[in-house]
Coordinates of C-alpha atoms in Angstrom, one line a residue:
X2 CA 294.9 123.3 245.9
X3 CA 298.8 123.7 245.5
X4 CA 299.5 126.9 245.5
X5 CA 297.0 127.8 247.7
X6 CA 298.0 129.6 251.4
X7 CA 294.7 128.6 253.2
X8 CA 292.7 129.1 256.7
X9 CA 291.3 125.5 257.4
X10 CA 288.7 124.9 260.3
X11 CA 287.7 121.6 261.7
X12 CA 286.4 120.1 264.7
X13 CA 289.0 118.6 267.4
X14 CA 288.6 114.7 267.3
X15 CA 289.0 114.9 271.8
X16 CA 287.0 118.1 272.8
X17 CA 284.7 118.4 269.7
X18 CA 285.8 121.9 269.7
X19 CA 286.1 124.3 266.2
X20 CA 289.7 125.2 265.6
X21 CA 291.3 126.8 263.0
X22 CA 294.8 126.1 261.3
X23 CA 296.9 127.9 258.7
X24 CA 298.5 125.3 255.5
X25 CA 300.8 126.7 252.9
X26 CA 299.9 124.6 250.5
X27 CA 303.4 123.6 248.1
X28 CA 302.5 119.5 247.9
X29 CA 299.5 117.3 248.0
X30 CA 302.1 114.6 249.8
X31 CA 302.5 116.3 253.5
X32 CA 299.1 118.7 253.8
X33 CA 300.7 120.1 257.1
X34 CA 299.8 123.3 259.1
X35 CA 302.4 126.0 258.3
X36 CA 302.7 129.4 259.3
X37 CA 301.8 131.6 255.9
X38 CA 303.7 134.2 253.6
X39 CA 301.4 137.0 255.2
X40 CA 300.1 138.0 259.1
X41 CA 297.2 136.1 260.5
X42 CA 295.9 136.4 263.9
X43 CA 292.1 136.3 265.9
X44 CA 291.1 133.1 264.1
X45 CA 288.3 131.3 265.3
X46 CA 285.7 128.5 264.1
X47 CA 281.9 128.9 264.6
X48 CA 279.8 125.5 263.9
X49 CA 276.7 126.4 262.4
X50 CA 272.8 124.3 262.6
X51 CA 273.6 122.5 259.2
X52 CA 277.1 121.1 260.1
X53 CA 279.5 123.6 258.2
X54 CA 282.1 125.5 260.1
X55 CA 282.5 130.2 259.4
X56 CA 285.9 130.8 259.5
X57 CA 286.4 134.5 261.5
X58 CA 290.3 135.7 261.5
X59 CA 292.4 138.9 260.6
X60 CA 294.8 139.4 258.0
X61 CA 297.4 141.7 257.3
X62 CA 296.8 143.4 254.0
X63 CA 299.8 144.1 251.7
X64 CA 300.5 147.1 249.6
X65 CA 300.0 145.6 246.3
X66 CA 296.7 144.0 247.7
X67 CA 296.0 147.2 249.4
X68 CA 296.3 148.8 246.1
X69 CA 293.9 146.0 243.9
X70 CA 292.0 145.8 246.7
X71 CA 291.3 142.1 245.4
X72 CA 292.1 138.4 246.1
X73 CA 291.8 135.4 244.4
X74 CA 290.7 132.7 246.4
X75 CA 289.1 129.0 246.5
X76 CA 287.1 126.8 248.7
X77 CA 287.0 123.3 249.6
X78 CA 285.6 121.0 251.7
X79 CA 287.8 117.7 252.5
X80 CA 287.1 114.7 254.0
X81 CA 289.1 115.1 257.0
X82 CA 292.0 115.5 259.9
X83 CA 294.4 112.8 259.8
X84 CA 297.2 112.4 262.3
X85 CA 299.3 115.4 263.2
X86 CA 296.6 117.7 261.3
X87 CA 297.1 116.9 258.0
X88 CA 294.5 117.1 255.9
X89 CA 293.3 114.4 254.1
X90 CA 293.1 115.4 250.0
X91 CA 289.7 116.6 248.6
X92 CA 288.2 115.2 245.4
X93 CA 289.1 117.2 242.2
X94 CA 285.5 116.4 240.5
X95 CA 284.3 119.6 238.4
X96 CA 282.7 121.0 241.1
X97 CA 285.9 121.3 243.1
X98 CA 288.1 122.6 240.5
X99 CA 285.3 125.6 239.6
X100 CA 285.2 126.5 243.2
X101 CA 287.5 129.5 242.7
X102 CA 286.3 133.2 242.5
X103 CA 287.7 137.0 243.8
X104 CA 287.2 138.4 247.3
X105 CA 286.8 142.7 246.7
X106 CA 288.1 143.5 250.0
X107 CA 286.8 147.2 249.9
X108 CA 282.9 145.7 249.6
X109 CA 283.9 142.7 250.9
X110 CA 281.7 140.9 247.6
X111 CA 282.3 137.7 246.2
X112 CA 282.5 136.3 242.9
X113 CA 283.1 134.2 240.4
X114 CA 282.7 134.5 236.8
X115 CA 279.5 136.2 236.7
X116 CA 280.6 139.1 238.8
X117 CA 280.2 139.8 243.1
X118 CA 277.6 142.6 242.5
X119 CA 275.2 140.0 240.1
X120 CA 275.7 137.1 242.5
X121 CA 274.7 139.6 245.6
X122 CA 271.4 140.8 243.6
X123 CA 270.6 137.4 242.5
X124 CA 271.1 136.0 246.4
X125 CA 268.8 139.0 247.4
X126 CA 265.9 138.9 244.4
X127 CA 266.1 135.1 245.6
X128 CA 265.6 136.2 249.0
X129 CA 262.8 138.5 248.9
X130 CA 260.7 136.0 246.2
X131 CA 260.8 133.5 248.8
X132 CA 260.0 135.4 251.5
X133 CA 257.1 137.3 250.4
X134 CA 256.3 133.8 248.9
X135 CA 256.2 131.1 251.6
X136 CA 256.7 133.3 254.2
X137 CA 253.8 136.0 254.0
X138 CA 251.5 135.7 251.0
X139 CA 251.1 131.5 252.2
X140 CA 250.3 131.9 255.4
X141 CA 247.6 134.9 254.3
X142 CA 246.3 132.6 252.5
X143 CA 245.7 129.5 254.8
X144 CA 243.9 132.5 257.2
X145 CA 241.6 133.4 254.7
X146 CA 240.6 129.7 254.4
X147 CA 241.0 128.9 258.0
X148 CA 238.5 132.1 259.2
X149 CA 237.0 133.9 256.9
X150 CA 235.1 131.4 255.4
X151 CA 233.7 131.0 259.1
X152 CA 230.9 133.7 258.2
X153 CA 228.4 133.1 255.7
X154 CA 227.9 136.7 254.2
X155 CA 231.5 135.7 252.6
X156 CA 231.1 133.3 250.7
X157 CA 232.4 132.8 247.9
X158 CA 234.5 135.6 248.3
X159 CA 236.9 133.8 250.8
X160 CA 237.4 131.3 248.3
X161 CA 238.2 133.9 245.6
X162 CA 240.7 135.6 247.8
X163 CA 242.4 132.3 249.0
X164 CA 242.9 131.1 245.3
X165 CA 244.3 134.6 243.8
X166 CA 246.3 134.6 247.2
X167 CA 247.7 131.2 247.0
X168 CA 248.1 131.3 242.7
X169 CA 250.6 134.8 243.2
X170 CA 252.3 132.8 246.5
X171 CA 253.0 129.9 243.5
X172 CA 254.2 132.0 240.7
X173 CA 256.2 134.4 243.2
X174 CA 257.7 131.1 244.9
X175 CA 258.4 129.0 241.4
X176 CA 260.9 132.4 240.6
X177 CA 262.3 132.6 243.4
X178 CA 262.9 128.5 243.2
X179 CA 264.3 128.9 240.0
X180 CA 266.7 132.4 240.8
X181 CA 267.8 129.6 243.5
X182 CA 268.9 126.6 241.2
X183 CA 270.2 129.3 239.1
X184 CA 272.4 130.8 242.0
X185 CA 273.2 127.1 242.5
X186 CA 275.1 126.4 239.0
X187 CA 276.7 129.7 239.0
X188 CA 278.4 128.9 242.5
X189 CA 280.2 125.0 242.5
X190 CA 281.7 124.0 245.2
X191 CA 279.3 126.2 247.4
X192 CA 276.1 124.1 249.2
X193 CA 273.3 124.5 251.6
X194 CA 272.2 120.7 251.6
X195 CA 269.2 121.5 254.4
X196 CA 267.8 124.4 252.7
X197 CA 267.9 123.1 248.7
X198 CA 266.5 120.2 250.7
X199 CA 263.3 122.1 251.9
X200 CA 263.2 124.1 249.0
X201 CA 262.7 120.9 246.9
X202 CA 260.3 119.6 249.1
X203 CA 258.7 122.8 249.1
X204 CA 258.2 123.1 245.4
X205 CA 257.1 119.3 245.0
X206 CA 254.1 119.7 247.7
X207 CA 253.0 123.3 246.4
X208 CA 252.7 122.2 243.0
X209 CA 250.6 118.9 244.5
X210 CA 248.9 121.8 246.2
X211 CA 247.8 123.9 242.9
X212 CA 246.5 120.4 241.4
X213 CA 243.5 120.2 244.6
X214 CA 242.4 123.3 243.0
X215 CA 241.2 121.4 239.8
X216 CA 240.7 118.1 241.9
X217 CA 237.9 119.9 244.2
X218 CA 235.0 118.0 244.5
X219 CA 231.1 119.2 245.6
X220 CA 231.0 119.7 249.1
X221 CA 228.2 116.8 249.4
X222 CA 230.2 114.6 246.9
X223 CA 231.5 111.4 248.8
X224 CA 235.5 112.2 248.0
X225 CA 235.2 115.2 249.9
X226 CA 236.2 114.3 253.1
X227 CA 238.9 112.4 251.5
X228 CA 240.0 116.0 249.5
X229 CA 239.8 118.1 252.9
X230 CA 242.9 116.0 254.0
X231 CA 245.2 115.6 251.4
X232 CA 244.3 120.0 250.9
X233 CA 244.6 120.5 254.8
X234 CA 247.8 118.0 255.4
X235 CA 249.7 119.2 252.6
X236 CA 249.0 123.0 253.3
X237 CA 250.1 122.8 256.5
X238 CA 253.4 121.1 256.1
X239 CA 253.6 123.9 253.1
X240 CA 253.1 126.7 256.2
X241 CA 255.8 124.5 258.6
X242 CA 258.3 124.1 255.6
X243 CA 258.2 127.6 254.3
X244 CA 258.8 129.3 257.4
X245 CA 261.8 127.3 258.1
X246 CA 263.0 127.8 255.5
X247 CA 262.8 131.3 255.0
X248 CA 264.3 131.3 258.2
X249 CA 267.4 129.3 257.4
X250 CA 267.1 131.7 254.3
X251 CA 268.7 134.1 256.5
X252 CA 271.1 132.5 258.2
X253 CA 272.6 131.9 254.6
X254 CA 272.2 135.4 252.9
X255 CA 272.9 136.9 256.7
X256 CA 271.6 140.5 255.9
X257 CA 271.6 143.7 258.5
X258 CA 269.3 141.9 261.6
X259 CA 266.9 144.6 261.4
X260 CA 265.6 142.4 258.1
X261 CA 265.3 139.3 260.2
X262 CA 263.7 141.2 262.9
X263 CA 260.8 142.3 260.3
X264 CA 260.4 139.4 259.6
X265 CA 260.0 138.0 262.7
X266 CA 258.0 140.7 263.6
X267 CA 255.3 139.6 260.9
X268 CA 255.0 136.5 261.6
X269 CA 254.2 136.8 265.3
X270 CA 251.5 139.0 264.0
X271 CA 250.0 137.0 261.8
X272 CA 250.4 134.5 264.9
X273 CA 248.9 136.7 267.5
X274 CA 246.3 137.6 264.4
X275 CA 245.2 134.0 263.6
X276 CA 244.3 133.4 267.6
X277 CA 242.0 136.2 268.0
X278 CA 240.3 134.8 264.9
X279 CA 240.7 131.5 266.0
X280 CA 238.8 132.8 269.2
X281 CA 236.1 134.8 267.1
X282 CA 235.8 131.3 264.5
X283 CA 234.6 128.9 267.4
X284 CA 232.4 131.4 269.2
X285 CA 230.5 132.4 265.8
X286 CA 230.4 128.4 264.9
X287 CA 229.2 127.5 268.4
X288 CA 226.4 130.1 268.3
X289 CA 225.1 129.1 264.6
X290 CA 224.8 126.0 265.6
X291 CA 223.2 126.5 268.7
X292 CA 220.7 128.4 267.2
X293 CA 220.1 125.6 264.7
X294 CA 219.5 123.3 267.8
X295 CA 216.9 125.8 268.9
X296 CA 215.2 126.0 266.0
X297 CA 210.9 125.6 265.7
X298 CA 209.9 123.1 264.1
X299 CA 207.4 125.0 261.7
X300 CA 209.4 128.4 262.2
X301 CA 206.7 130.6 263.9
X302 CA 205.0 131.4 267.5
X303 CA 208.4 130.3 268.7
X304 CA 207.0 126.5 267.6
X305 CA 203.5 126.5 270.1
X306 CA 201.4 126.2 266.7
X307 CA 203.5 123.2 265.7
X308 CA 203.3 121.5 268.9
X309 CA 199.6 122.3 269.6
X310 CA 198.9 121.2 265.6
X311 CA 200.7 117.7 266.2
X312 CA 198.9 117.3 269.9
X313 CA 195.4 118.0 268.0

């Protein structure tokens, strides 16, 4: 944007390595680097999973800017490195021309028009929905079907618990979905292509999810076995997604690492959890059944009356 003194970063077309260039921006004709009206120094590129490039440098504060304590700045993301590094222009579409907003240097917030401190809490109710969403309460859940349903004396309260479980993980994840589209309109220019991605895909298959509940058929009914995989398949690329997600969730929103490390935390426990039970299932299936097998055929004297009734 003319006007604009900026910190580009882009990958080196011979090594492949992240480097980082300053561009005082006067013309769109010559896009050249140039040094820039204020100190700069430390800067370095770090490529991230999903392609885009953190820009990490030091800059020499002035008095005025000392005394605001803000900045105006903008983002873009061109096409690319031309000859002699100039940059090749960007697109002016809406979404380019609202990707503008103020840097508080004191809190180190960002915003646009709806304010740093809203976009923070929005980015963290977002956060936490979607966490306790697809990244607890859904995995809960898919236990309480997976094991508990394993002994008889809980029935049907297993079911009960995996429907109220799975119904909160829905509503809880369908508002955090929509604090992230929101968070999405309020910030052009700004995009985490994997993660809305996942998110999408997320949505779509948990909503397909909800509809097995009404779909259920009898247990002896002939659609059944047909039912158990679409429910099974589908809740288990749920599980997969979610936890990815949430995961990449972080990365984004980078909070304090204690946070991540909670997180992690829970999910190796739940982990750990689900292969004692897995353990416990198969020992408590194998023994039913084998005392089926074993079974008299009238049910008393250990089946001698039965066999000496059928010899007579």
């Amino acid at each position: 944007m003319v006007g604009s003194q900026a910190l580009v970063a882009y990958k080196n077309s011979t090594t492949g390595v992240a480097v980082v260039r300053t561009y005082d921006i006067s013309s769109y004709s010559s896009i050249v680097p140039k040094d820039l009206s204020f100190a700069v120094w430390d800067k370095t590129a770090e490529s991230r999973s999903d392609g885009s490039l953190v820009i990490f440098a030091k800059i020499k504060v002035t008095a005025d800017l000392a005394a605001s304590g803000k900045i105006n700045q903008v983002w873009q993301a061109g096409p690319g490195v031309g000859d002699g590094s100039m940059l090749v222009k960007h697109e002016f579409a809406a979404a380019n021309l609202q990707s503008k907003g103020t840097l508080d240097l004191k809190n180190g917030h960002t915003s646009g028009s709806s304010g740093g401190d809203t976009t923070i809490k929005k980015k963290n109710i977002h956060g936490i929905l979607n966490g306790v969403s697809w990244g607890i309460l859904f995995p809960l859940g898919a236990m309480i079907a997976r094991y508990i349903r394993a002994f008889e004396s809980a029935d049907p309260a297993w079911f009960y618990l995996h429907m109220l479980c799975q119904i909160s993980r829905y509503a809880i994840g369908v508002a955090g979905w929509g604090t992230g589209l929101k968070l999405g309109t309020e910030s052009p220019g700004i995009m985490y292509s994997s993660h809305r991605n996942i998110g999408i895909a997320l949505f779509v298959l948990a909503t397909v999810q909800i509809f097995a509940l009404f779909l259920r058929p009898k247990k002896d009914h002939k659609y059944r076995f047909y039912w158990n995989i679409y429910h099974h398949g589908v809740g288990y690329a749920v599980l997969v997604l979610g936890i990815l997600n949430v995961l990449n969730g972080f990365d984004i929103l980078n909070p304090d690492r204690k946070w991540k490390l909670a997180y992690m935390i829970i999910i190796i426990a739940l982990g750990a959890i689900s292969l004692l039970l897995e353990a416990i299932t198969w020992v408590v299936i194998l023994k039913r059944k084998s005392g089926k097998s074993n079974k008299p055929y009238d049910g008393y004297n250990n089946g001698q009356g039965g066999r000496q009734n059928l010899a007579t």
